[in-house]
XYZ file of C-alpha atoms in Angstrom:
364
model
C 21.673 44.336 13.456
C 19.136 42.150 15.419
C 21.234 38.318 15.284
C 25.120 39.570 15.044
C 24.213 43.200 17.059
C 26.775 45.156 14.141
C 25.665 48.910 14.064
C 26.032 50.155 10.167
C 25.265 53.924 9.686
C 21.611 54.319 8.167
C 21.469 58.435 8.195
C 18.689 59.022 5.439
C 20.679 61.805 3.936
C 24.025 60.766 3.823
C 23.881 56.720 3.747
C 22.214 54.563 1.420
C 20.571 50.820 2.045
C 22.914 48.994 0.317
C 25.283 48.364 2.926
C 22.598 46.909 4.706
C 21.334 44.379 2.119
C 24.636 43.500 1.559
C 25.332 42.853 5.295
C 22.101 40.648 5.353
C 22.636 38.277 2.407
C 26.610 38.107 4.457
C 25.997 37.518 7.629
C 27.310 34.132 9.206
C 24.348 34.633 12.149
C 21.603 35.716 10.048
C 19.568 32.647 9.732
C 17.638 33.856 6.591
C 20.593 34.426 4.408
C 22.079 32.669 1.610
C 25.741 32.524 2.183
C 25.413 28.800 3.091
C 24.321 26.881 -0.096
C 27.666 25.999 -0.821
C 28.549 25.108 2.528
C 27.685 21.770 3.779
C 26.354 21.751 7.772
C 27.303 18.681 10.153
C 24.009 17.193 11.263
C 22.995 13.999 13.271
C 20.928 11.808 10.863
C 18.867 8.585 12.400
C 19.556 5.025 10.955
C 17.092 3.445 9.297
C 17.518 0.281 11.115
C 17.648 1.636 13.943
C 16.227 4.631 15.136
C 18.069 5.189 18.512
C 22.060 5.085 16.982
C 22.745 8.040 14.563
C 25.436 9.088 11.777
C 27.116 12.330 11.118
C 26.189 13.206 7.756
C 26.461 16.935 5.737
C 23.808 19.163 4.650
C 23.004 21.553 2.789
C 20.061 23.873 2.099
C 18.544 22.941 -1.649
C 15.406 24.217 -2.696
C 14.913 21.703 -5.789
C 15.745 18.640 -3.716
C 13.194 19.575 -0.792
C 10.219 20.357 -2.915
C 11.432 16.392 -4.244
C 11.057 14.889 -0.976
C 8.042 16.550 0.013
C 6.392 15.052 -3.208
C 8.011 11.591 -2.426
C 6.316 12.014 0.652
C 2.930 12.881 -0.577
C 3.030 9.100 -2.900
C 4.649 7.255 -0.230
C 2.231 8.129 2.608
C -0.635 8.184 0.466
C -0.991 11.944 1.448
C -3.572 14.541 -0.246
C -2.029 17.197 -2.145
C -4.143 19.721 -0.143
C -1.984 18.581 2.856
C 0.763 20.721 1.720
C -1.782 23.649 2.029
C -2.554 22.680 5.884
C -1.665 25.607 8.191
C -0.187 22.924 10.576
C 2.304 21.910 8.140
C 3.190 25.393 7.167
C 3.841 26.433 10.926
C 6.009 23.057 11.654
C 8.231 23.914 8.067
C 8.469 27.718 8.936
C 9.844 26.238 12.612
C 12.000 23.350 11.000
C 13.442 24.720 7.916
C 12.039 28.939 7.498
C 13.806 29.244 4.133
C 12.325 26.730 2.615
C 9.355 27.773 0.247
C 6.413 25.704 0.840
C 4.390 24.805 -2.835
C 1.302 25.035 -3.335
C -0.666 21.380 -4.010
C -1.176 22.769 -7.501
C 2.898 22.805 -7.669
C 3.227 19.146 -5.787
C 0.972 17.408 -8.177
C 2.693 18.361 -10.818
C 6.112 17.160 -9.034
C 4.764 14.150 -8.430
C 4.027 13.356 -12.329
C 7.527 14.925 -13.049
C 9.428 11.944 -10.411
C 6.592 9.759 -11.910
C 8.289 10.118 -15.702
C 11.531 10.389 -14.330
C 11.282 7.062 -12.521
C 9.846 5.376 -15.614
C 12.534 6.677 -17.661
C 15.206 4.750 -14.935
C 12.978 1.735 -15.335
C 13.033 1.579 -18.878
C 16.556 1.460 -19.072
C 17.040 -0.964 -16.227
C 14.310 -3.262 -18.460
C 16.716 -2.738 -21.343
C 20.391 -2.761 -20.017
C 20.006 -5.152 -16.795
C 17.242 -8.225 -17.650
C 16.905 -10.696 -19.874
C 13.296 -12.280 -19.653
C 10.310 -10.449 -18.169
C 7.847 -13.024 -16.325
C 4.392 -10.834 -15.820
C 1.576 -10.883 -13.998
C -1.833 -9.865 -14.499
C -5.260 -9.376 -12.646
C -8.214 -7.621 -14.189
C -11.553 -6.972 -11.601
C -14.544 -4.547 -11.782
C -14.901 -1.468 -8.958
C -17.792 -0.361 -7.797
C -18.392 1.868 -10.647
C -18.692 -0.566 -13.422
C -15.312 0.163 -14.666
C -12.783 -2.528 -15.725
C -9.392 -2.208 -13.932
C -6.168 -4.132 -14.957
C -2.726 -4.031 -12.672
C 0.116 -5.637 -14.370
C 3.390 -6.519 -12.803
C 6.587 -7.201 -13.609
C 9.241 -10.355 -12.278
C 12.941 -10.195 -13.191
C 15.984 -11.562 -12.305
C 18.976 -8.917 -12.828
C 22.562 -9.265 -14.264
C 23.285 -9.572 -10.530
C 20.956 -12.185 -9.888
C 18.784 -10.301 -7.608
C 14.978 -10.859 -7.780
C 12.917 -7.597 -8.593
C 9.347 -6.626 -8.925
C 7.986 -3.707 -10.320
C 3.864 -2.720 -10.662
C 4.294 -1.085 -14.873
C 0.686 -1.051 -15.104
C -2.338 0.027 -13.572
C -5.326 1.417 -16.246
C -8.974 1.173 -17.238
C -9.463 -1.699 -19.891
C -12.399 -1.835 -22.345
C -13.936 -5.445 -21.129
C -13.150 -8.882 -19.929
C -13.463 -10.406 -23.307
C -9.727 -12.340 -23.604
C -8.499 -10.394 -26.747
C -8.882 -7.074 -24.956
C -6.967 -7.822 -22.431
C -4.160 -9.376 -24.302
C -4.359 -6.105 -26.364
C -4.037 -4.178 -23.473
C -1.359 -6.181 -21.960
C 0.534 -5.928 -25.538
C 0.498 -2.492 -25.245
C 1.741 -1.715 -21.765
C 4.410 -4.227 -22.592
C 5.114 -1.558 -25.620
C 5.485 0.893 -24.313
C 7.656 -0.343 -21.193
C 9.956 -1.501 -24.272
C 9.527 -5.155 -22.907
C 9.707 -7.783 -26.063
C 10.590 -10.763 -24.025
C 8.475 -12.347 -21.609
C 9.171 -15.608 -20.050
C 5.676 -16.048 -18.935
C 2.012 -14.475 -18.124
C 0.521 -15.453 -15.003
C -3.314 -15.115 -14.496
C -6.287 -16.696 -12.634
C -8.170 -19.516 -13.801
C -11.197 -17.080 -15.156
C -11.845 -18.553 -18.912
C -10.761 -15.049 -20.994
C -7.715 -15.039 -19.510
C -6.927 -18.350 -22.055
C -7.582 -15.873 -24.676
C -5.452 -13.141 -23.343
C -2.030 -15.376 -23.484
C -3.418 -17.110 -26.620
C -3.101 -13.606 -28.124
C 0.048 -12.678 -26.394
C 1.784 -16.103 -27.439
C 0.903 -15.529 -30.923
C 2.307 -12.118 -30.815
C 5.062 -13.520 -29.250
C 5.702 -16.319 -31.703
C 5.377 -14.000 -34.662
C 8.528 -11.715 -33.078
C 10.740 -14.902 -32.927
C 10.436 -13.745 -28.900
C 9.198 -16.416 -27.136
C 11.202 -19.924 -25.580
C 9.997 -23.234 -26.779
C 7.186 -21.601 -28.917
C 5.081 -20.464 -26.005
C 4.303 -23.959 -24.708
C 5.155 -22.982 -21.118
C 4.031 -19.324 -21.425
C 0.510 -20.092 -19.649
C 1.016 -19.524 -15.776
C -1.906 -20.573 -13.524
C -1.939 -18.391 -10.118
C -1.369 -20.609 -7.426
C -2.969 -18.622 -4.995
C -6.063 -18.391 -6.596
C -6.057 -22.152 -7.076
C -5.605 -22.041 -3.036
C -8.623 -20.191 -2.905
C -10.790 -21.785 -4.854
C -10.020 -24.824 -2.738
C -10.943 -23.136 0.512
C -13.762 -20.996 -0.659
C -15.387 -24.592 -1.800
C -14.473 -26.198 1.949
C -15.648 -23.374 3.873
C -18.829 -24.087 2.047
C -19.153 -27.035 3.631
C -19.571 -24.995 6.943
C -21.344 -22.386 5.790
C -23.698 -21.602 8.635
C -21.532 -21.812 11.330
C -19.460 -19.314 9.968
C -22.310 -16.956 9.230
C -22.949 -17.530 12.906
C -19.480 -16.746 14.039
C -19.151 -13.605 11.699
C -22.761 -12.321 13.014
C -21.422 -12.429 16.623
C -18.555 -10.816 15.880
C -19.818 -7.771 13.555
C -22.558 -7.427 16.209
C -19.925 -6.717 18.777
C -17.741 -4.407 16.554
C -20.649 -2.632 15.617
C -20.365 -0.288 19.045
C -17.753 1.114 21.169
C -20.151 0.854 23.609
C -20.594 -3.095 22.651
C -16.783 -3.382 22.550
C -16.275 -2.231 25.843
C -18.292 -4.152 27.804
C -17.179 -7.113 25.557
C -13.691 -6.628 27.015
C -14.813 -6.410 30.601
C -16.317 -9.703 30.116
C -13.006 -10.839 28.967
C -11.497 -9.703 31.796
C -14.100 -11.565 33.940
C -13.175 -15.104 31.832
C -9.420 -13.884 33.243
C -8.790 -13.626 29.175
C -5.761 -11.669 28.143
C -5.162 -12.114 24.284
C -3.216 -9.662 22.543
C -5.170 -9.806 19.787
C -8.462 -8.748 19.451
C -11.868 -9.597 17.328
C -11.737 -8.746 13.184
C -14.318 -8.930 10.868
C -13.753 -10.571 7.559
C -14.277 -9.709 3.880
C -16.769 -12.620 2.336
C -14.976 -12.816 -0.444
C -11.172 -13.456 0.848
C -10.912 -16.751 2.841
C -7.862 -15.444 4.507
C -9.397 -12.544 6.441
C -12.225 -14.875 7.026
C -9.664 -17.176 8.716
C -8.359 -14.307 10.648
C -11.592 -13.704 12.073
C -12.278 -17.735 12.845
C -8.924 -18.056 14.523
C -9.366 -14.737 17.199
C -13.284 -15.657 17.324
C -12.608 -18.856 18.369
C -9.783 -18.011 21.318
C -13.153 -15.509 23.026
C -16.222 -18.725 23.062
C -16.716 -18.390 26.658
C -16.922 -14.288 26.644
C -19.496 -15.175 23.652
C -21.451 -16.960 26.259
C -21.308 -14.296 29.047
C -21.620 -11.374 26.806
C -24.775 -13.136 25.333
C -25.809 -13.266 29.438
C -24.944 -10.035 29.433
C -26.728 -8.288 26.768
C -30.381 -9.091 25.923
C -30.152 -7.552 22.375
C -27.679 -10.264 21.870
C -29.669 -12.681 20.915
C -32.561 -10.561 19.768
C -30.303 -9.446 17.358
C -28.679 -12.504 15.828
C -32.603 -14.432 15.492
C -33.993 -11.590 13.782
C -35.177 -11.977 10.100
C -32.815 -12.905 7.637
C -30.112 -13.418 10.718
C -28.257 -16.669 10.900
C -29.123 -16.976 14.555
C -26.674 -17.266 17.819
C -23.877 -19.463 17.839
C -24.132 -22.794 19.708
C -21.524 -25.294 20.826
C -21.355 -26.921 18.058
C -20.333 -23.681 15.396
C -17.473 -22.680 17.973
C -16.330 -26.068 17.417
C -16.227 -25.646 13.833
C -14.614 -23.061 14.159
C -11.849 -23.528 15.980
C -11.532 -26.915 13.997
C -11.146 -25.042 10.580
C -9.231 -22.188 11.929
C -6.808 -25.252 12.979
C -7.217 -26.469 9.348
C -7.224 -23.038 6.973
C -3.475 -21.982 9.393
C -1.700 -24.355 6.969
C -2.976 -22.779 3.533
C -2.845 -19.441 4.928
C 0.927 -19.918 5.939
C 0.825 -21.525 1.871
C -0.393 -18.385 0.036
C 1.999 -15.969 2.335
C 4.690 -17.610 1.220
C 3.222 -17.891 -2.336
């Protein structure tokens, strides 16, 4: 035999091939056998915490809980199911583990439902067995396709006192009038088995009065809710945080439009970026961190973007040396023009100012 070297008779005429599949499916050195499932193997696993010390655990070869972890895998990493169909893969699992039967993505998808409704089954009875009062919150926005999204998430405190949260929702919803979303709300709560909620938080948009109006009357007519629902109504204190900054960055408008033109204009080349840098290394500028651009409509990234913007003014001023296109760029129609003095003082000054309501809504 090729991985123990045995010789077993194999005359046509007088010898069968039994003895030989036998002797396969046996054999301690054939790596392609199955006489080890119920034998554990001693292997070196990594800690978690850290990587470099390791523990000596057992293992042993299981079909069923493989195909698991390659589908808890696929949702963790955010993974295509095709990826499971990439010849790469296949080669690397034939090397790592060649008994292991690689699914198809048709086969993974379906796994990844199956922990799906297994999970929710565990959470259901957690919800029922180990909490008390539900506190839930609630956001409801429009994608670019004109549909209407809602994400709903759960806060508990557990017979152990340990603080969980848990996204239960995630759907389409018919509008943003304030009685379909407390239906809609009602009946993920339903069907999660969840009758008692402390309290709905939501943003300060007008339906959303509507939505816990609906949800307190429910709530009341169950006998389910403390002190009649007076306290139900939870206003998001991190949108209230940014509807205070959006309004005071307002007050600066244009020399952040300045600041956030510079910067995309730079970002908008590797070519641009690199001969941004070597102007940084001519101001004798080493930041760790480089330039981001910001998303208009979240004050924090645009405070991100203020804050490294305003740490590179003087390679703004040599780059803008530097490059004609610079400043042809930036005074062109419907530009807000190139930054002066003035808008890098700005910025750094409100960079200074947004680091404390930034450090506010992390910790929110």
């Amino acid at each position: 035999m090729q991985h123990c070297k045995s010789e077993l008779a194999c005359v046509p005429k007088r010898n069968g091939t039994s003895s030989l599949l036998k002797h396969l499916t046996t054999c301690k050195r054939n790596p392609h056998s199955n006489n080890d499932d119920k034998q554990p193997t001693l292997q070196a696993t990594p800690n978690q915490g850290d990587a470099s010390k390791c523990s000596l655990t057992t293992w042993r070869f299981d079909q069923d809980k493989l195909r698991d972890a390659l589908a808890e895998m696929v949702i963790v990493d955010e993974l295509p199911f095709a990826f499971v169909e990439k010849p790469g893969f296949r080669r690397f699992v034939a090397k790592a583990c060649p008994r292991f039967n690689v699914p198809s993505r048709r086969t993974v998808t379906r796994d990844c439902v199956r922990i799906h409704y297994r999970e929710k089954v565990k959470l259901k009875k957690f919800f029922k067995e180990s909490c008390e009062r539900v506190c839930v919150t609630t956001d409801t926005w429009t994608s670019s396709q004109k549909q209407n999204f809602m994400c709903v998430t759960a806060h508990f405190i557990d017979n152990d006192w340990v603080l969980h949260k848990w996204i239960i929702g995630f759907f389409l919803v018919r509008g943003h009038k304030g009685e379909d979303i407390g239906k809609d709300l009602e009946k993920c709560l339903v069907e999660w088995g969840i009758d008692k909620v402390f309290s709905v938080t939501v943003d300060n948009a007008s339906p959303n009065d509507g939505a816990v109006s609906y949800i307190k009357r429910i709530m009341n007519s169950a006998n389910a809710s403390i002190g009649r629902g007076e306290y139900m109504h939870m206003r998001c204190a991190a949108h209230i945080l940014n509807l205070i900054v959006t309004d005071g960055l307002k007050e600066l408008d244009i020399s952040v439009k300045r600041v956030r033109a510079a910067v995309k204009f730079v970002k908008n080349s590797p070519a641009r970026i690199t001969k941004f840098k070597k102007c940084a290394e001519l101001e004798k500028l080493a930041n760790k961190g480089f330039l981001s651009l910001d998303v208009c409509t979240r004050w924090n990234s645009t405070f991100l973007m203020l804050k490294a913007a305003a740490t590179y003014e003087k390679v703004f001023v040599r780059y803008e040396e530097e490059d004609p296109y610079f400043e042809i760029d930036l005074n062109g129609e419907k530009m807000p023009g190139v930054s002066e003095p003035e808008d890098w003082d700005n910025a750094s000054k409100m960079a200074e100012f947004l680091e404390h309501f930034y450090k506010l809504t992390v910790r929110v």
